[in-house]
mmCIF file of C-alpha atoms and ligand atoms in Angstrom:
data_model
loop_
_atom_site.group_PDB
_atom_site.id
_atom_site.type_symbol
_atom_site.label_atom_id
_atom_site.label_comp_id
_atom_site.label_asym_id
_atom_site.label_seq_id
_atom_site.Cartn_x
_atom_site.Cartn_y
_atom_site.Cartn_z
ATOM 1 C CA MET A 1 0.000 0.000 0.000
ATOM 2 C CA GLU A 2 1.127 3.511 -0.778
ATOM 3 C CA THR A 3 1.658 5.939 2.061
ATOM 4 C CA ALA A 4 0.016 9.350 2.150
ATOM 5 C CA GLN A 5 3.410 10.890 1.537
ATOM 6 C CA GLU A 6 3.937 8.765 -1.573
ATOM 7 C CA ARG A 7 0.531 9.766 -2.895
ATOM 8 C CA LEU A 8 1.325 13.429 -2.223
ATOM 9 C CA VAL A 9 4.594 13.145 -4.130
ATOM 10 C CA ALA A 10 2.796 11.413 -7.007
ATOM 11 C CA VAL A 11 0.074 14.095 -7.247
ATOM 12 C CA GLU A 12 2.663 16.875 -7.095
ATOM 13 C CA ALA A 13 4.607 15.135 -9.869
ATOM 14 C CA GLU A 14 1.458 14.970 -12.029
ATOM 15 C CA ILE A 15 0.890 18.673 -11.470
ATOM 16 C CA ALA A 16 4.500 19.421 -12.403
ATOM 17 C CA LYS A 17 4.140 17.328 -15.555
ATOM 18 C CA ALA A 18 0.951 19.128 -16.613
ATOM 19 C CA CYS A 19 2.638 22.465 -15.880
ATOM 20 C CA LYS A 20 5.563 21.540 -18.076
ATOM 21 C CA ALA A 21 3.257 20.591 -20.949
ATOM 22 C CA ALA A 22 1.383 23.883 -20.577
ATOM 23 C CA ARG A 23 4.484 25.987 -19.890
ATOM 24 C CA ARG A 24 3.184 27.015 -16.507
ATOM 25 C CA LYS A 25 4.954 27.295 -13.167
ATOM 26 C CA PRO A 26 3.959 24.749 -10.482
ATOM 27 C CA ASP A 27 4.267 27.596 -7.953
ATOM 28 C CA ASN A 28 1.129 29.067 -9.473
ATOM 29 C CA ILE A 29 -0.974 26.017 -8.634
ATOM 30 C CA THR A 30 -2.360 25.433 -5.149
ATOM 31 C CA LEU A 31 -3.032 21.807 -4.305
ATOM 32 C CA ILE A 32 -6.012 21.646 -1.957
ATOM 33 C CA ALA A 33 -6.076 18.293 -0.169
ATOM 34 C CA VAL A 34 -9.784 17.554 0.213
ATOM 35 C CA SER A 35 -10.056 15.891 3.608
ATOM 36 C CA LYS A 36 -13.854 15.624 3.820
ATOM 37 C CA THR A 37 -14.979 12.431 5.600
ATOM 38 C CA GLN A 38 -11.337 11.685 6.499
ATOM 39 C CA PRO A 39 -10.556 11.290 10.190
ATOM 40 C CA ILE A 40 -7.759 13.207 11.854
ATOM 41 C CA GLU A 41 -5.562 10.088 11.744
ATOM 42 C CA ALA A 42 -5.745 10.143 7.950
ATOM 43 C CA ILE A 43 -4.935 13.858 7.782
ATOM 44 C CA ASN A 44 -1.941 13.698 10.127
ATOM 45 C CA PRO A 45 0.430 11.965 7.674
ATOM 46 C CA LEU A 46 -0.078 14.715 5.095
ATOM 47 C CA LEU A 47 0.568 17.384 7.698
ATOM 48 C CA GLN A 48 3.679 15.510 8.775
ATOM 49 C CA ALA A 49 4.780 15.377 5.143
ATOM 50 C CA GLY A 50 4.612 19.172 5.118
ATOM 51 C CA HIS A 51 1.337 19.753 3.307
ATOM 52 C CA ARG A 52 -0.648 22.680 4.676
ATOM 53 C CA VAL A 53 -3.557 23.421 2.334
ATOM 54 C CA PHE A 54 -6.766 21.485 2.924
ATOM 55 C CA GLY A 55 -10.389 21.587 1.846
ATOM 56 C CA GLU A 56 -13.562 20.584 3.646
ATOM 57 C CA ASN A 57 -17.083 20.662 2.280
ATOM 58 C CA ARG A 58 -19.091 20.742 5.504
ATOM 59 C CA VAL A 59 -18.827 23.455 8.130
ATOM 60 C CA GLN A 60 -19.786 21.191 11.005
ATOM 61 C CA GLU A 61 -17.314 18.480 10.114
ATOM 62 C CA ALA A 62 -14.536 21.043 9.677
ATOM 63 C CA GLN A 63 -15.346 22.588 13.058
ATOM 64 C CA ALA A 64 -14.996 19.170 14.658
ATOM 65 C CA LYS A 65 -11.591 18.406 13.130
ATOM 66 C CA TRP A 66 -9.606 21.539 12.420
ATOM 67 C CA PRO A 67 -9.331 23.555 15.637
ATOM 68 C CA GLU A 68 -7.276 20.741 17.145
ATOM 69 C CA LEU A 69 -5.115 20.292 14.047
ATOM 70 C CA ARG A 70 -4.595 24.021 13.702
ATOM 71 C CA GLU A 71 -3.276 24.230 17.222
ATOM 72 C CA ARG A 72 -0.467 21.926 16.160
ATOM 73 C CA TYR A 73 -0.087 23.399 12.666
ATOM 74 C CA PRO A 74 -0.953 27.118 12.889
ATOM 75 C CA ASP A 75 0.067 27.716 9.264
ATOM 76 C CA VAL A 76 -2.685 25.497 7.886
ATOM 77 C CA GLU A 77 -4.821 27.080 5.158
ATOM 78 C CA LEU A 78 -8.374 25.768 5.134
ATOM 79 C CA HIS A 79 -10.674 26.091 2.129
ATOM 80 C CA GLY A 80 -14.444 25.683 2.305
ATOM 81 C CA ILE A 81 -15.294 23.962 -0.957
ATOM 82 C CA GLY A 82 -18.865 22.717 -0.455
ATOM 83 C CA GLN A 83 -22.338 24.166 -0.881
ATOM 84 C CA LEU A 84 -22.933 26.675 1.859
ATOM 85 C CA GLN A 85 -26.212 27.510 3.574
ATOM 86 C CA SER A 86 -26.691 31.159 4.445
ATOM 87 C CA ASN A 87 -27.263 30.317 8.106
ATOM 88 C CA LYS A 88 -23.741 28.834 8.215
ATOM 89 C CA ALA A 89 -22.101 31.987 6.866
ATOM 90 C CA GLU A 90 -20.806 33.183 10.240
ATOM 91 C CA ASP A 91 -19.286 29.809 11.058
ATOM 92 C CA ALA A 92 -17.762 29.574 7.588
ATOM 93 C CA VAL A 93 -16.181 33.019 7.854
ATOM 94 C CA ALA A 94 -14.733 32.152 11.255
ATOM 95 C CA LEU A 95 -13.335 28.823 10.075
ATOM 96 C CA PHE A 96 -12.205 29.131 6.472
ATOM 97 C CA ASP A 97 -9.406 31.080 4.805
ATOM 98 C CA SER A 98 -11.184 30.881 1.478
ATOM 99 C CA ILE A 99 -14.681 29.927 0.304
ATOM 100 C CA HIS A 100 -15.218 28.276 -3.088
ATOM 101 C CA ALA A 101 -18.984 28.038 -3.430
ATOM 102 C CA LEU A 102 -20.381 31.545 -3.493
ATOM 103 C CA ASP A 103 -23.205 31.068 -5.954
ATOM 104 C CA ARG A 104 -26.177 33.282 -5.168
ATOM 105 C CA MET A 105 -27.269 36.724 -4.066
ATOM 106 C CA SER A 106 -28.636 35.589 -0.687
ATOM 107 C CA LEU A 107 -25.253 34.078 0.168
ATOM 108 C CA VAL A 108 -23.444 37.262 -0.888
ATOM 109 C CA LYS A 109 -25.586 39.140 1.626
ATOM 110 C CA ALA A 110 -25.079 36.567 4.397
ATOM 111 C CA LEU A 111 -21.310 36.382 3.873
ATOM 112 C CA ALA A 112 -20.923 40.159 3.679
ATOM 113 C CA LYS A 113 -22.808 40.519 6.943
ATOM 114 C CA ALA A 114 -20.730 37.790 8.595
ATOM 115 C CA MET A 115 -17.457 39.324 7.353
ATOM 116 C CA ASN A 116 -18.447 42.761 8.652
ATOM 117 C CA LYS A 117 -19.428 41.339 12.016
ATOM 118 C CA ALA A 118 -16.192 39.346 12.364
ATOM 119 C CA ASP A 119 -14.117 42.133 10.835
ATOM 120 C CA LYS A 120 -12.487 39.463 8.678
ATOM 121 C CA ARG A 121 -12.496 39.335 4.879
ATOM 122 C CA VAL A 122 -12.432 35.866 3.380
ATOM 123 C CA PRO A 123 -11.604 35.613 -0.328
ATOM 124 C CA CYS A 124 -14.410 33.873 -2.224
ATOM 125 C CA PHE A 125 -14.587 32.030 -5.522
ATOM 126 C CA VAL A 126 -17.863 32.379 -7.368
ATOM 127 C CA GLN A 127 -19.109 28.934 -8.332
ATOM 128 C CA VAL A 128 -20.522 28.634 -11.838
ATOM 129 C CA ASN A 129 -22.955 25.891 -12.841
ATOM 130 C CA ILE A 130 -20.779 25.224 -15.845
ATOM 131 C CA GLY A 131 -22.771 22.304 -17.273
ATOM 132 C CA SER A 132 -26.137 24.004 -16.648
ATOM 133 C CA GLU A 133 -27.239 21.048 -14.541
ATOM 134 C CA GLU A 134 -30.507 21.469 -12.736
ATOM 135 C CA GLN A 135 -29.504 19.685 -9.528
ATOM 136 C CA LYS A 136 -26.085 21.363 -9.212
ATOM 137 C CA GLY A 137 -25.029 24.366 -7.202
ATOM 138 C CA GLY A 138 -23.389 27.302 -8.895
ATOM 139 C CA CYS A 139 -24.781 30.389 -10.507
ATOM 140 C CA ALA A 140 -26.129 30.225 -14.046
ATOM 141 C CA ILE A 141 -23.630 31.380 -16.662
ATOM 142 C CA GLU A 142 -26.010 34.184 -17.726
ATOM 143 C CA ALA A 143 -26.268 35.414 -14.131
ATOM 144 C CA LEU A 144 -22.506 35.584 -13.551
ATOM 145 C CA PRO A 145 -21.825 39.253 -14.443
ATOM 146 C CA GLU A 146 -24.544 40.457 -12.104
ATOM 147 C CA LEU A 147 -23.429 38.211 -9.251
ATOM 148 C CA LEU A 148 -19.827 39.376 -9.674
ATOM 149 C CA SER A 149 -20.903 42.973 -9.413
ATOM 150 C CA GLU A 150 -22.908 42.161 -6.257
ATOM 151 C CA VAL A 151 -19.830 40.508 -4.742
ATOM 152 C CA ARG A 152 -17.794 43.610 -5.509
ATOM 153 C CA SER A 153 -20.313 46.051 -4.097
ATOM 154 C CA ALA A 154 -20.606 43.905 -0.949
ATOM 155 C CA ASP A 155 -16.849 44.352 -0.455
ATOM 156 C CA ILE A 156 -16.210 40.603 -0.499
ATOM 157 C CA PRO A 157 -12.714 39.866 -1.824
ATOM 158 C CA LEU A 158 -13.157 38.017 -5.086
ATOM 159 C CA ALA A 159 -10.719 35.129 -5.625
ATOM 160 C CA GLY A 160 -11.931 33.945 -9.006
ATOM 161 C CA LEU A 161 -14.265 31.288 -10.387
ATOM 162 C CA MET A 162 -14.929 27.695 -9.409
ATOM 163 C CA CYS A 163 -16.690 24.817 -11.130
ATOM 164 C CA LEU A 164 -17.593 21.168 -10.796
ATOM 165 C CA PRO A 165 -18.179 19.852 -14.318
ATOM 166 C CA PRO A 166 -20.835 17.211 -15.031
ATOM 167 C CA ALA A 167 -19.823 13.675 -14.067
ATOM 168 C CA ASP A 168 -18.925 10.984 -16.598
ATOM 169 C CA ILE A 169 -18.181 13.277 -19.506
ATOM 170 C CA GLU A 170 -14.935 14.795 -20.781
ATOM 171 C CA PRO A 171 -14.341 17.812 -18.511
ATOM 172 C CA ALA A 172 -11.912 19.765 -20.734
ATOM 173 C CA PRO A 173 -14.561 21.842 -22.567
ATOM 174 C CA PHE A 174 -16.054 22.884 -19.230
ATOM 175 C CA PHE A 175 -12.681 23.874 -17.805
ATOM 176 C CA ALA A 176 -11.969 25.867 -20.962
ATOM 177 C CA LEU A 177 -15.347 27.582 -20.655
ATOM 178 C CA LEU A 178 -14.656 28.587 -17.041
ATOM 179 C CA ALA A 179 -11.302 30.036 -18.118
ATOM 180 C CA LYS A 180 -13.072 31.975 -20.852
ATOM 181 C CA LEU A 181 -15.655 33.331 -18.397
ATOM 182 C CA LEU A 182 -12.795 34.513 -16.200
ATOM 183 C CA GLN A 183 -11.360 36.403 -19.136
ATOM 184 C CA ASP A 184 -14.682 37.726 -20.408
ATOM 185 C CA ASN A 185 -15.388 39.187 -16.998
ATOM 186 C CA GLY A 186 -11.977 40.818 -16.749
ATOM 187 C CA LEU A 187 -10.904 38.882 -13.671
ATOM 188 C CA THR A 188 -7.116 39.092 -13.300
ATOM 189 C CA GLY A 189 -4.479 39.266 -10.598
ATOM 190 C CA SER A 190 -5.816 38.373 -7.150
ATOM 191 C CA GLU A 191 -9.290 37.983 -8.690
ATOM 192 C CA GLY A 192 -8.046 35.669 -11.426
ATOM 193 C CA GLY A 193 -8.178 32.301 -9.654
ATOM 194 C CA LEU A 194 -9.614 29.201 -11.288
ATOM 195 C CA SER A 195 -10.659 26.504 -8.832
ATOM 196 C CA MET A 196 -11.170 23.443 -10.991
ATOM 197 C CA GLY A 197 -10.006 19.839 -11.239
ATOM 198 C CA MET A 198 -10.427 16.903 -8.863
ATOM 199 C CA SER A 199 -8.740 13.497 -8.539
ATOM 200 C CA GLY A 200 -9.943 12.285 -11.930
ATOM 201 C CA ASP A 201 -9.069 15.330 -13.976
ATOM 202 C CA TYR A 202 -6.679 17.726 -12.218
ATOM 203 C CA PRO A 203 -3.884 17.386 -14.831
ATOM 204 C CA THR A 204 -6.357 18.464 -17.531
ATOM 205 C CA ALA A 205 -7.521 21.346 -15.335
ATOM 206 C CA VAL A 206 -3.926 22.480 -14.810
ATOM 207 C CA MET A 207 -3.297 22.462 -18.550
ATOM 208 C CA LEU A 208 -6.381 24.643 -18.994
ATOM 209 C CA GLY A 209 -5.397 27.220 -16.404
ATOM 210 C CA ALA A 210 -6.452 25.967 -12.959
ATOM 211 C CA THR A 211 -4.818 27.860 -10.106
ATOM 212 C CA HIS A 212 -6.436 25.689 -7.414
ATOM 213 C CA VAL A 213 -7.049 21.958 -7.781
ATOM 214 C CA ARG A 214 -9.221 20.164 -5.212
ATOM 215 C CA VAL A 215 -7.930 16.622 -4.802
ATOM 216 C CA GLY A 216 -9.334 14.103 -2.324
ATOM 217 C CA THR A 217 -9.304 10.469 -3.389
ATOM 218 C CA ALA A 218 -5.911 10.592 -5.122
ATOM 219 C CA LEU A 219 -4.336 11.752 -1.838
ATOM 220 C CA PHE A 220 -6.354 9.897 0.780
ATOM 221 C CA GLY A 221 -7.637 6.846 -1.064
ATOM 222 C CA ALA A 222 -11.341 6.141 -1.502
ATOM 223 C CA ARG A 223 -13.731 7.706 0.982
ATOM 224 C CA GLY A 224 -15.490 5.293 3.328
HETATM 225 C C1 PLP B 1 -15.137 15.879 -2.760
HETATM 226 C C2 PLP B 1 -14.837 17.074 -3.559
HETATM 227 C C3 PLP B 1 -13.632 17.176 -4.289
HETATM 228 C C4 PLP B 1 -12.591 16.077 -4.340
HETATM 229 O O1 PLP B 1 -13.048 14.964 -5.036
HETATM 230 P P1 PLP B 1 -12.055 13.736 -5.377
HETATM 231 O O2 PLP B 1 -12.675 13.135 -6.571
HETATM 232 O O3 PLP B 1 -12.078 12.839 -4.187
HETATM 233 O O4 PLP B 1 -10.725 14.285 -5.639
HETATM 234 C C5 PLP B 1 -13.402 18.347 -4.991
HETATM 235 N N1 PLP B 1 -14.282 19.368 -4.998
HETATM 236 C C6 PLP B 1 -15.448 19.307 -4.310
HETATM 237 C C7 PLP B 1 -16.363 20.475 -4.344
HETATM 238 C C8 PLP B 1 -15.758 18.177 -3.573
HETATM 239 O O5 PLP B 1 -16.911 18.127 -2.893
#
């Protein structure tokens, strides 16, 4: 069996390879280790191997695991990657260093209020429903310009765009579309992040411009 450290090295090597093919610098890609459903004992080896950037999709689960881990590793960077209910906005702002699923006006309001109250600004990615799937989170492509302007006027730091392409279909066209939406909306510099790519497709995402890949299974093994 592979160790967590070996899996980390392998994923980093894949990212480096994709970067080379795309003439990009690996320094410009953040590997988010998605530790949802993983117990602390499974997370420890990655921390011991020096990895510091993690992602969780549920506020409650993250609250149960990360305060303890952060005490030992204060330089951990925790990303909230899952669908977020407005009534969890305060907890999310307190807990996360970045939020990847800002996808609607009501959440813009809730997060802005929570950030003002906590006097803490958490960079947010706007999630786009890139495959126009009915059951999926993310704002509709047509609604993106308006949502972006709401985010700006609410004084929420914009980190870029995020997507979760439809399952079981080649993801490259969806990644390319997200990159195009980033460009079309003039998002550059600190606003120019692209959070896309998971265990099955992160090398493709890197070749198409991802700045943040969210990788769970390839680092931790299958979720129980
Ligand atoms: C679970 C999850 C991931 C990671 O998925 P893997 O296939 O295990 O790499 C990435 N992004 C989001 C939003 C997730 O919920």
